[in-house]
XYZ file of C-alpha atoms in Angstrom:
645
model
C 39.064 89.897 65.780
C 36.948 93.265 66.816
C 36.621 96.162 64.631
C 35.283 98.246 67.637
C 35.823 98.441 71.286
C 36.465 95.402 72.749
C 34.051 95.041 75.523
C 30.270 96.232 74.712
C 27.260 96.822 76.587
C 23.830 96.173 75.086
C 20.633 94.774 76.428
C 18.764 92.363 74.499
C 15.505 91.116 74.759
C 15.490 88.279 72.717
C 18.846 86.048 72.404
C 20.404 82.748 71.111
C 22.568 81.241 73.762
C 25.029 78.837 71.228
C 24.826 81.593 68.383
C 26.452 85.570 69.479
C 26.955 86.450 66.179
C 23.377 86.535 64.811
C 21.589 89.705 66.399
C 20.296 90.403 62.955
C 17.880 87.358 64.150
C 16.721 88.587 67.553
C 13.338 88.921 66.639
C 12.738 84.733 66.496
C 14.937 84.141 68.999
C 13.435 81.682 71.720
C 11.589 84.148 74.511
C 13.281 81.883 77.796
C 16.737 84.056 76.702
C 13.998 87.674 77.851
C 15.804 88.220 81.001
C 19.559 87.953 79.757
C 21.916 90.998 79.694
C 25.345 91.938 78.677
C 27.503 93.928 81.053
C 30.131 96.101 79.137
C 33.369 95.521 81.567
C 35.410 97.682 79.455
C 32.855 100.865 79.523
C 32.467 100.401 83.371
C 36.216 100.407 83.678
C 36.336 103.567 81.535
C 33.576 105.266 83.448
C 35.024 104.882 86.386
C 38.318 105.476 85.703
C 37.014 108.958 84.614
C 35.566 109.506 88.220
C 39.276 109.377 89.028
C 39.744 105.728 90.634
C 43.388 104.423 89.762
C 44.391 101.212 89.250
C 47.010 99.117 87.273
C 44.801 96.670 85.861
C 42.303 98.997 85.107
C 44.573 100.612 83.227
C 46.037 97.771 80.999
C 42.711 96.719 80.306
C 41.634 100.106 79.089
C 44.801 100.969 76.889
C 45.032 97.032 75.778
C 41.522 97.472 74.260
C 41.969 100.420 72.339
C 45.399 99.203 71.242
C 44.387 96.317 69.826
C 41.711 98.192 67.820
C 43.930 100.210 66.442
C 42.615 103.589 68.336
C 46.243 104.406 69.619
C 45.065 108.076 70.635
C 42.841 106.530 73.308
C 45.119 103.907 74.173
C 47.796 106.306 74.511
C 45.939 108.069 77.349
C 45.181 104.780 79.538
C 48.758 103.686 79.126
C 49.696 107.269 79.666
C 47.627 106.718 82.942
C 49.261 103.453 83.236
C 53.199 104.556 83.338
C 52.133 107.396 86.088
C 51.291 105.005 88.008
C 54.020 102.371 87.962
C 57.025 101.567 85.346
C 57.253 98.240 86.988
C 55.129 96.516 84.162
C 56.054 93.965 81.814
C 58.031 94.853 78.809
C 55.236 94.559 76.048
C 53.394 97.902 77.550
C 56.503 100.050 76.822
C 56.430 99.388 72.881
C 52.555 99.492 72.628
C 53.042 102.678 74.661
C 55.807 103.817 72.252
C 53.778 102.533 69.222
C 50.693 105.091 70.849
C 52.326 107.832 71.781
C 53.846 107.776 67.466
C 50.406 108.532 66.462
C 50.006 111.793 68.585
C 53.158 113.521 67.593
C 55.252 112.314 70.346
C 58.036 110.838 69.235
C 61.009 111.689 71.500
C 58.952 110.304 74.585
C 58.078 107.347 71.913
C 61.464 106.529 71.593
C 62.743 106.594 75.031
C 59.815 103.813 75.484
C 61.193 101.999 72.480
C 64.583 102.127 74.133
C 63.463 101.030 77.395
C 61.682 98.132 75.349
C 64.478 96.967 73.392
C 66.777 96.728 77.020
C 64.284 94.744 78.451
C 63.291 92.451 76.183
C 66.387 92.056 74.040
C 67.345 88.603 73.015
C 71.559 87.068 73.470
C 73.444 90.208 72.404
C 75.938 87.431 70.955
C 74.013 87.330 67.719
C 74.329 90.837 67.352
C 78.144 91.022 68.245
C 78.286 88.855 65.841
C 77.208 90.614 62.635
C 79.158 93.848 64.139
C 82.176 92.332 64.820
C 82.137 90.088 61.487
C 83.451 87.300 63.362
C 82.444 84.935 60.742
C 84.645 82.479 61.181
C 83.655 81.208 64.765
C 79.992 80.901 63.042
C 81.479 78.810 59.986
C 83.471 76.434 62.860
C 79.853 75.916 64.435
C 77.610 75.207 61.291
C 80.501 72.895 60.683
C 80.713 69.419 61.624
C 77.618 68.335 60.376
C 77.787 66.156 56.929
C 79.964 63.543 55.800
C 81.166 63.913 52.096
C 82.507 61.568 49.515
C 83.585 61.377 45.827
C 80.042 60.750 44.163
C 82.176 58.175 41.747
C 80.555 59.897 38.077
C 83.824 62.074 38.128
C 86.249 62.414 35.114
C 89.638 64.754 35.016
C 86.840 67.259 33.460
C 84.660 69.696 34.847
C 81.635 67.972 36.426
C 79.489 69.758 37.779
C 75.401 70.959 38.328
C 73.449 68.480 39.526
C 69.708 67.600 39.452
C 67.929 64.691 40.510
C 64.430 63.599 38.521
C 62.652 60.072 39.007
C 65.613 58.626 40.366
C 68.398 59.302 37.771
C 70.992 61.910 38.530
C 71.177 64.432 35.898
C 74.481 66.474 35.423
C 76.791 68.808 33.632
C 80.012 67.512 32.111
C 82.989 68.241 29.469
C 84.700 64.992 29.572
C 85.988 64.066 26.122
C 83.701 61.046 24.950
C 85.719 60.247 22.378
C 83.635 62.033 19.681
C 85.890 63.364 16.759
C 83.424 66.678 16.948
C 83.824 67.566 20.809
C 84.684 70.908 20.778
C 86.594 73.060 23.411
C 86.307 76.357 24.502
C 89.029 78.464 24.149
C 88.667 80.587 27.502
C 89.254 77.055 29.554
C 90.571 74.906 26.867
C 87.978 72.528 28.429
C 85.430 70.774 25.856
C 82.093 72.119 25.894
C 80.161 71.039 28.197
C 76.765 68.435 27.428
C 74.517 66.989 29.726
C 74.945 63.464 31.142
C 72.497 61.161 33.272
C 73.166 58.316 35.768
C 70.777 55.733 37.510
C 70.488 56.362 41.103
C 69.979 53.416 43.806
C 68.157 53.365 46.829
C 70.589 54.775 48.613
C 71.100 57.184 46.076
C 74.791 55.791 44.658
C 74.925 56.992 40.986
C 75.308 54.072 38.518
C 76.875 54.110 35.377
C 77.348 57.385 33.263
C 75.726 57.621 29.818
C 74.344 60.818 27.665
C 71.501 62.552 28.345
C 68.709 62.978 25.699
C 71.336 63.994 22.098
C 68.242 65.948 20.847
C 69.286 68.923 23.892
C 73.237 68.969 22.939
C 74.245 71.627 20.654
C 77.718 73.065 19.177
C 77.976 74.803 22.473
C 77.503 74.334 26.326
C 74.367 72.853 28.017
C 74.122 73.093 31.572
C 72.676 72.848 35.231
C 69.070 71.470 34.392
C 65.712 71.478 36.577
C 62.956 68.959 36.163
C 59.512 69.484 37.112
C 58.192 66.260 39.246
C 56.566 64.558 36.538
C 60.092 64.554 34.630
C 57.925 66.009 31.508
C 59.213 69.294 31.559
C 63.041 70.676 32.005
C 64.726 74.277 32.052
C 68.096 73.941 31.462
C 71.127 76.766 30.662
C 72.707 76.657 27.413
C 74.577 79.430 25.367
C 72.799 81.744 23.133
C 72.267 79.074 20.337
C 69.300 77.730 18.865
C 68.156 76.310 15.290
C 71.653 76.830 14.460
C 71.744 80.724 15.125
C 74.465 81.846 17.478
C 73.144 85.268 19.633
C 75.793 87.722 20.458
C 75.939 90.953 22.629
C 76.977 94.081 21.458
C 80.070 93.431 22.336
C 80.055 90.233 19.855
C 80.156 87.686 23.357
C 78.083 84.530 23.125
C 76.609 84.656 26.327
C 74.249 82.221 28.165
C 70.455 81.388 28.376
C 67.695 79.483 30.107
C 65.580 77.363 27.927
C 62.691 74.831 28.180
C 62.239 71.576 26.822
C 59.270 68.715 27.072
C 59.831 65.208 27.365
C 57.484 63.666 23.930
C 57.966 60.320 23.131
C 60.893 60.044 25.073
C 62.329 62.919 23.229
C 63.072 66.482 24.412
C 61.468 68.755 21.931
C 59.839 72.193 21.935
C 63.362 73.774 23.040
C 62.946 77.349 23.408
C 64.158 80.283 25.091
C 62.682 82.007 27.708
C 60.473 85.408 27.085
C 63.074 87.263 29.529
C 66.049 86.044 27.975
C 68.391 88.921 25.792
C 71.657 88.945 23.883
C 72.416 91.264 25.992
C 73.114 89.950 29.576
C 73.040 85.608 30.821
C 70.728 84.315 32.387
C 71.385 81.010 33.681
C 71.104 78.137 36.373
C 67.589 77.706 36.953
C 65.710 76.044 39.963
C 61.970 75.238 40.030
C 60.426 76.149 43.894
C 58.675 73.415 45.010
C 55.187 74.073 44.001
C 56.718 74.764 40.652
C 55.147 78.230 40.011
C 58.650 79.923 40.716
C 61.178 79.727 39.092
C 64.457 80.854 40.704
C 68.150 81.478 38.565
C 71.592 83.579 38.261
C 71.297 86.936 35.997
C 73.602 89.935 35.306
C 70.306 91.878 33.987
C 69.449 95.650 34.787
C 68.616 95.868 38.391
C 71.806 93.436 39.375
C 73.876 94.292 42.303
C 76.744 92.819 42.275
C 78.739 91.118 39.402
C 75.932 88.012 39.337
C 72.261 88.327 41.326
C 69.768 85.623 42.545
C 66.172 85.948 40.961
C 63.147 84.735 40.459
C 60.351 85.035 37.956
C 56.550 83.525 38.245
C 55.178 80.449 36.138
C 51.818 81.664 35.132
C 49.319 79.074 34.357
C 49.267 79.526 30.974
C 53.165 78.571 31.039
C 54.098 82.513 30.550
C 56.109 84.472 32.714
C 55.904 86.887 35.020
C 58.506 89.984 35.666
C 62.095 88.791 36.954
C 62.639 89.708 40.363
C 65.384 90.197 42.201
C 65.575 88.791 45.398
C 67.329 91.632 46.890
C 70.280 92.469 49.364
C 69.173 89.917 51.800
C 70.324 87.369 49.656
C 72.257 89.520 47.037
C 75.613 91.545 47.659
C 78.319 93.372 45.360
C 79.959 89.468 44.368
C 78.852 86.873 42.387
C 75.344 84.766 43.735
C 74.754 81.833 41.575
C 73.745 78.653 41.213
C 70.347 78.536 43.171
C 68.517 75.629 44.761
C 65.227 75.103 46.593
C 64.126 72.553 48.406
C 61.105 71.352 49.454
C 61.074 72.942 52.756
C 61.375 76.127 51.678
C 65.058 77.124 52.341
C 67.118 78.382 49.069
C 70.690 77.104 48.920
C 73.060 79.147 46.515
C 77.054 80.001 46.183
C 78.572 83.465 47.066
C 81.755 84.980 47.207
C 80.424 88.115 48.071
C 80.016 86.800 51.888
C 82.218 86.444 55.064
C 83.246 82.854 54.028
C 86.352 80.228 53.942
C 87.497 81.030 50.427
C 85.964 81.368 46.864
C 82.256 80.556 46.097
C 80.671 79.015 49.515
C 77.105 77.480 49.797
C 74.936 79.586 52.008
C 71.211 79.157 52.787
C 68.523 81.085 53.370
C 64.796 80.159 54.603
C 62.167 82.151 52.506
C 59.217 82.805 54.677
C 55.202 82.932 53.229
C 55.673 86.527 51.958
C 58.789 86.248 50.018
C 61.018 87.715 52.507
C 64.003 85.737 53.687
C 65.601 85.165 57.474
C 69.363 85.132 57.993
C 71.590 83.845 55.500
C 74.515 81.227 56.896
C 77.421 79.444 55.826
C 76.596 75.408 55.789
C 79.887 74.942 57.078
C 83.591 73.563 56.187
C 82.424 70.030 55.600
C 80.842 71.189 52.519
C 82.786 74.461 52.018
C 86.367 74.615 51.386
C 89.153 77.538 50.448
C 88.012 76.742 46.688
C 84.712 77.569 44.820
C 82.171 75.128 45.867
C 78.805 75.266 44.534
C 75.907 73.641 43.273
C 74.117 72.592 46.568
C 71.301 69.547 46.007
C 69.701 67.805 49.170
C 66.417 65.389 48.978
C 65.049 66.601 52.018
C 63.881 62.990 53.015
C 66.660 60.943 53.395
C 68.702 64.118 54.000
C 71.354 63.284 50.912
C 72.462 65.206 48.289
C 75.457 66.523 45.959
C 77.245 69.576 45.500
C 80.627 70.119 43.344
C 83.772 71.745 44.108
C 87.496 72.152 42.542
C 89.230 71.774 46.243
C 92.030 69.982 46.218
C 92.116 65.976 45.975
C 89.768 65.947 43.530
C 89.190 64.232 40.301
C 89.186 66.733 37.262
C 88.693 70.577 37.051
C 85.254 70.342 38.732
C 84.167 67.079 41.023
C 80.728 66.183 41.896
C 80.834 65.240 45.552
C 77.919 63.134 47.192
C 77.039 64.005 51.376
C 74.852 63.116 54.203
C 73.504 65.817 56.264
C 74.051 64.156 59.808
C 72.120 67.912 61.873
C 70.169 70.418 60.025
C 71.494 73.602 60.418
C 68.547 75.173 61.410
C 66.661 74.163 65.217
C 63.388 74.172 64.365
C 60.528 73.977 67.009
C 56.737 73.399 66.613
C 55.309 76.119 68.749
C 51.501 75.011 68.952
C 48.812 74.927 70.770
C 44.619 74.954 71.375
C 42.526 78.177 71.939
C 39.837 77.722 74.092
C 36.738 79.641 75.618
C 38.374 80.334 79.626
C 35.002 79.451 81.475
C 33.360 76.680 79.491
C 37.061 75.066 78.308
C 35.448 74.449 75.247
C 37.725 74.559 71.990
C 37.535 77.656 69.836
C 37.653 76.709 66.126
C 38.074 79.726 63.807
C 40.072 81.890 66.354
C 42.874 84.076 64.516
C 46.603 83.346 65.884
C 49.501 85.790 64.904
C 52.808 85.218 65.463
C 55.521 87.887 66.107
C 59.162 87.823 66.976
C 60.424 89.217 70.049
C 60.432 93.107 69.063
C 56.634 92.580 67.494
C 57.344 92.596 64.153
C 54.863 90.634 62.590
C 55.865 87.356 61.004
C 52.982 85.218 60.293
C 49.178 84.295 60.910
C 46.560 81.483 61.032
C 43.178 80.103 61.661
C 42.779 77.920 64.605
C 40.916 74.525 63.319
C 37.900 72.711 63.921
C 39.377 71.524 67.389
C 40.640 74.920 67.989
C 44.352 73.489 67.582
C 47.390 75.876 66.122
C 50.803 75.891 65.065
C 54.194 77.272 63.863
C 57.417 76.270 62.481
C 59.814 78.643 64.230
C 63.480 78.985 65.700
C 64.876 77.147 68.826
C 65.692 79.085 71.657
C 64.196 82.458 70.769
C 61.290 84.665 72.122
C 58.073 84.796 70.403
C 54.839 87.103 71.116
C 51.723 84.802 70.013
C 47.813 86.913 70.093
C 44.744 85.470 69.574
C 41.299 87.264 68.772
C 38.258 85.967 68.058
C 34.854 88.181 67.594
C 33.074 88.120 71.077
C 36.118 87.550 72.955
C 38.830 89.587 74.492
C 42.213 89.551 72.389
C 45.310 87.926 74.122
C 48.998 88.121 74.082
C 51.109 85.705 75.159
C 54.875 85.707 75.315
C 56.589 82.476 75.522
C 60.329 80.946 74.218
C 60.942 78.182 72.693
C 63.302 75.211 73.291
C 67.093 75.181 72.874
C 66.642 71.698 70.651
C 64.817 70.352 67.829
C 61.207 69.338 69.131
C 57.697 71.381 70.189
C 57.111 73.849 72.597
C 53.551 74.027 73.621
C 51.411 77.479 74.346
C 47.632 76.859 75.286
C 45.850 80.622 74.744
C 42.200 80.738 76.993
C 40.094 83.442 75.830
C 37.654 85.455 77.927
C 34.415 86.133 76.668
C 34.188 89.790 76.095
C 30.703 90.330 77.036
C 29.209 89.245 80.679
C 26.212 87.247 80.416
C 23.404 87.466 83.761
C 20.707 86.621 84.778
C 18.338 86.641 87.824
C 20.117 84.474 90.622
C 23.763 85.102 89.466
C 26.513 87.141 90.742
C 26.961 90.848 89.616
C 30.202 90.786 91.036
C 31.605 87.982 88.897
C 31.416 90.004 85.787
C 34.459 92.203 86.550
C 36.079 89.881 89.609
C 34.545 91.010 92.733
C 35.113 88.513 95.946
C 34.860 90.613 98.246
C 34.428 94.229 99.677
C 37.131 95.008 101.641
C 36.652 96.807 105.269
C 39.195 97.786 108.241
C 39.280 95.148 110.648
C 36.219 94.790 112.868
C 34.318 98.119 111.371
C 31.944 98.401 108.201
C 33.088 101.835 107.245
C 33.763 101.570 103.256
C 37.398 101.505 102.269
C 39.259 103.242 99.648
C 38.992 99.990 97.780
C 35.973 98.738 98.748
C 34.323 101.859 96.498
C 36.878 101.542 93.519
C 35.038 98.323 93.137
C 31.332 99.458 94.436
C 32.026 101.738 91.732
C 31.561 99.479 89.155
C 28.485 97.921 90.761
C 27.083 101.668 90.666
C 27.715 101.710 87.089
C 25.598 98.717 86.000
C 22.729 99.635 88.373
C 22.361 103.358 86.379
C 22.446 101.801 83.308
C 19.761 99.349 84.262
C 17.070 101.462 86.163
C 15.078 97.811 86.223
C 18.270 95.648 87.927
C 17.617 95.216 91.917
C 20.513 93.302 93.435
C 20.508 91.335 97.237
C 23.496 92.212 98.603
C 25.002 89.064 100.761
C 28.049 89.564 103.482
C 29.934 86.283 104.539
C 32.285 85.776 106.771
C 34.690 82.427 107.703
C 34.155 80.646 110.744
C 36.814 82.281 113.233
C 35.500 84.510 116.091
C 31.869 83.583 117.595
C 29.153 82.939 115.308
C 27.016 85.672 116.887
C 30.070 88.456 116.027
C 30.410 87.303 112.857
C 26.305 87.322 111.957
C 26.395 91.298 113.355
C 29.658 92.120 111.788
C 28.761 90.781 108.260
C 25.142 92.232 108.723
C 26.790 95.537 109.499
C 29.008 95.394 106.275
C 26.116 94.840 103.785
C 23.693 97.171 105.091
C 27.133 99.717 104.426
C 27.239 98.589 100.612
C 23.812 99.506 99.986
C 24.203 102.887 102.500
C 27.050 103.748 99.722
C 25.326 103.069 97.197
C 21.887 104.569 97.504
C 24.084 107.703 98.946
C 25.487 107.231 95.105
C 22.180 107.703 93.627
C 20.293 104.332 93.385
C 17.096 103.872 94.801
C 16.788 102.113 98.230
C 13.556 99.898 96.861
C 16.160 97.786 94.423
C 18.490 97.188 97.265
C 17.973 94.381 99.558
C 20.939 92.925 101.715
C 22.071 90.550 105.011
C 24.776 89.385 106.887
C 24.870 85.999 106.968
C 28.311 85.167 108.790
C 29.366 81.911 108.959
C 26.389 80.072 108.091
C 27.048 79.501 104.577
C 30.105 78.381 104.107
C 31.383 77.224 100.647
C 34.329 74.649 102.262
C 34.941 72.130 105.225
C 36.196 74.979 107.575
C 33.893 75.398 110.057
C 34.989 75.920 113.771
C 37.938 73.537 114.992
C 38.731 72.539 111.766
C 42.135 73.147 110.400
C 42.292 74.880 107.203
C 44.925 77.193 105.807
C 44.359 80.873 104.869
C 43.654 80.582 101.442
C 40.720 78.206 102.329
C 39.422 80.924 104.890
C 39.474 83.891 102.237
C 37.049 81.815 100.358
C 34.399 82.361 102.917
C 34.589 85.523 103.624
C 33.235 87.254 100.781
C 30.440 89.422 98.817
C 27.823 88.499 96.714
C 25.912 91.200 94.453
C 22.894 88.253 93.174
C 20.498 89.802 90.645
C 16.837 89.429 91.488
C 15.278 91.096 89.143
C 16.147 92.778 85.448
């Protein structure tokens, strides 16, 4: 990650080969490094553009460097440059061009780039039809399909309901008639109240037989939908606006509902209180722990609702205090009812609606909640689990991939039935897009190296650190387009685009990163350092072409910023035509590099140069050998070698 330009030029006297990062020590560095320098690719490029040259590449390179250092009015110009030369470029350089051209005021031309982005590099408008069209039901008939559901067998002809599962017992909400001559019912269902009631769970999680839970909870009222931490010590459980005996009322003299916590002591639930954002004057109710159990996550009609019923959450604090309720907004949230909340362990929050496109009454949705509290798509689980009556109260142990929900459809038991599943396909295709970032010359792995991941219009989604063995890796969608960078001080940031597979399994992306600064010495190639194989002339003359100077250009540019740099310029040749044509011809050709460049201002005494034809060739074709024309290109080239600094 650079916060300046990303190329540099510097000479240094004194330098540590394994360590780049430590030129506050070049004083003590060891004296063989004297004769090392840096060539600045970037600044060449930028120089010569400026003397008018054109090119493509040049061009990407230029605006890409300012663009990823956040200098958009430079990079605006070099894309600017870019587009006048050619549109035919790949779709990313239309929104960093549109992104650029924001920052100096021109929007309209920004969004005609954005525009032409979005056309290009639009995912399967199918998605989109959907939403527009609301054809919700063709999405239900595909998320269907995927669980098999049965009577969980703790059912009575009463509402059952609210299930949690804590070190392997089945806790749940009930207001069957036990037989006690002080059950009470409500008289807005004529249903008792309800208490909570606990059953043994095997290993293949079949609920055993049905007994009370803990007496010291139940009150005169209802007790409901519990959630455990993992140690089984602590619980949070709804109940209506009772406690010590004192029944709460709103102004309008309704009992409503709260959350309340309770510790397991001596196999005892004690310490029941209330929550600090719990009022008489709106329910709170339903609670669900996240995972890490710092969140907690439950149904409210507070200020700041939505709809008739919202999805919240609050934070744990350390000192078991609590933070600021939150609502989790219109993602999740609409003008209905959202209730009965559940996280699991892989981050994805299951809770009922009626407020969304669904079969009928309260259906499960879920949602995946992302690192920074945001939330992707919400969708139906489907109509094995959903049905044209309220179903709700979605549990799943992400393991064995079973779980309960309830629902009053019809065929069941009592008011309310709990109903066990097995989740046969997740809903969601997840790939493991991953990978290993490594230095592009010396392959070695780059530990340390920061990867971002973006979806397909670049909106940012997520980041890490690639580790010791330079490895990375994401948990994203099947099937769709993702834009993965990767930057690292001292090397040049990349973007690569890539899309992952249709099915559940791991789509790999290996990211090589080019060292930003050239490193020479005496003996190597000048030409290297920004890609130079070879000069280009007409056929069978040594006149300098148009883009034989575009790159002798940036050869010039090196040897006036190092007055001290003499170069031996070398002119090869392959093996076809006679060896004494070839010897004059490349001869010829080098002793019109340095003619062009000493006419360009650099000193004839640093300039040395031969032909040397065919007599050094770098493969097996010599003369009646068969080779191909790749293999031939290889021999005929230039060589810029550095004798002296």
């Amino acid at each position: 990650m650079k916060n300046y330009i990303i190329l540099y030029l510097t000479i240094v006297s004194v330098f540590s080969f394994d360590c780049y990062s430590q030129k506050s020590k070049l004083a003590s560095a060891d004296k063989k490094y004297d004769n090392y320098s840096y060539i600045d690719a970037i600044k060449t490029y930028e120089r010569v553009a400026e003397k008018g040259y054109k090119s493509v590449d040049m061009f990407q390179k230029l605006g890409n460097s300012y663009y990823f250092n956040a200098d958009l009015e430079q990079s605006a110009k070099w894309y600017g440059e870019l587009f006048a030369m050619t549109s035919e470029v790949q779709p990313v350089y239309y929104f960093r061009y549109s992104q650029s051209l924001k920052v100096i005021g021109e929007n309209d031309k920004a969004n005609e780039m954005l525009k032409k982005f979005s056309e290009l590099s639009a995912d399967d408008s199918r998605g989109d039809l959907f939403l527009s069209n609301v054809n919700y039901l063709d999405a239900i008939k595909n998320n269907s399909g995927r669980y098999t559901v049965e009577n969980a067998g703790i059912n009575s002809k009463y509402s059952d309901y609210g299930t949690a599962v804590t070190l392997n017992k089945i806790v749940f909400t009930s207001a069957r008639d036990t037989g006690s001559l002080g059950q009470r019912k409500h008289t807005w269902t004529d249903q008792h109240f309800t208490d909570l009631y606990v059953a043994d769970l095997d290993e293949e999680m079949n609920p055993g037989v049905v007994d009370k839970f803990d007496k010291t909870v139940q009150s005169k009222f209802h007790e409901a939908t519990p959630t455990f931490t993992k140690d089984g010590k602590t619980m949070y459980f709804t109940r209506n606006n009772y406690l010590e005996g004192k029944k709460g009322k709103n102004a309008n003299k309704v009992t409503l509902i709260k959350i309340y916590k309770a510790t397991l002591e001596n196999d005892q639930w004690v310490n029941i209180t209330e929550l600090a954002f719990d009022s008489d004057n709106y329910s709170t109710a339903h609670p669900s722990l996240s995972p890490d159990e710092k969140t907690l996550y439950f149904a409210s009609d507070m200020p700041g609702t939505l709809g008739q019923s919202d999805l919240f959450k609050v934070e744990i604090n350390e000192d078991g205090t609590f933070g600021t309720p939150i609502n989790l907004g219109n993602t999740i949230n609409t003008e209905g009812r959202e209730s009965f909340p559940f996280v699991n362990d892989e981050n994805e929050i299951y809770f009922a609606s009626d407020g969304r496109p669904g079969i009928g009454g309260l259906d499960i949705f879920v949602s995946k909640i992302n690192e920074d509290g945001t939330f992707n798509k919400v969708d139906n689980v489907g109509s094995d689990v959903n049905s044209s009556k309220d179903d709700f109260g979605y549990w799943i142990d992400t393991k064995s991939r079973k779980g309960f929900f309830t629902s009053n459809r019809d065929g069941g038991q009592g008011y309310d039935d709990i109903y066990k599943f097995l989740e046969l396909k997740k809903l969601t295709c997840e790939q493991k897009l991953y990978g290993k970032v490594t230095d592009l010359d010396t392959k070695q792995a780059l530990p340390g190296a920061k990867v971002s991941l973006f979806d397909n219009r670049f909106n940012s989604i997520t980041e890490v650190m690639s580790d010791s063995n330079g490895d990375y890796a994401f948990k994203v969608e099947c099937g769709k387009t993702y834009n993965v960078r990767a930057e690292k001080i001292d090397y040049t940031t990349k973007e690569e685009t890539i899309t992952t597979g249709k099915v559940n399994g791991k789509t790999e992306l290996n990211i090589a990163l080019e060292k930003e600064q050239c490193k020479v010495a005496i003996g190597d190639d000048l030409g290297i350092c920004f890609g130079i194989k070879m000069i280009y002339f007409d056929l069978d003359k040594s006149n300098i072409r148009k883009e034989a100077a575009f790159d002798l250009e940036k050869i010039l540019d090196v040897l006036l910023q190092y007055p001290t740099m003499k170069l031996d310029i070398r002119s090869h040749t392959d093996s076809r035509a006679s060896f004494k044509y070839n010897e004059d011809l490349s001869d010829r050709r080098a002793k019109s590099t340095i003619s062009w460049l000493v006419k360009n201002g650099v000193n004839l005494d640093r300039l040395t140069g031969k032909g040397y034809g065919e007599t050094q060739l770098v493969n097996k074709c010599s003369d009646d050998v068969d080779c191909t024309e790749a293999e031939h290109q290889m021999n005929r080239r230039s060589e810029f070698i550095i004798t002296a600094l």
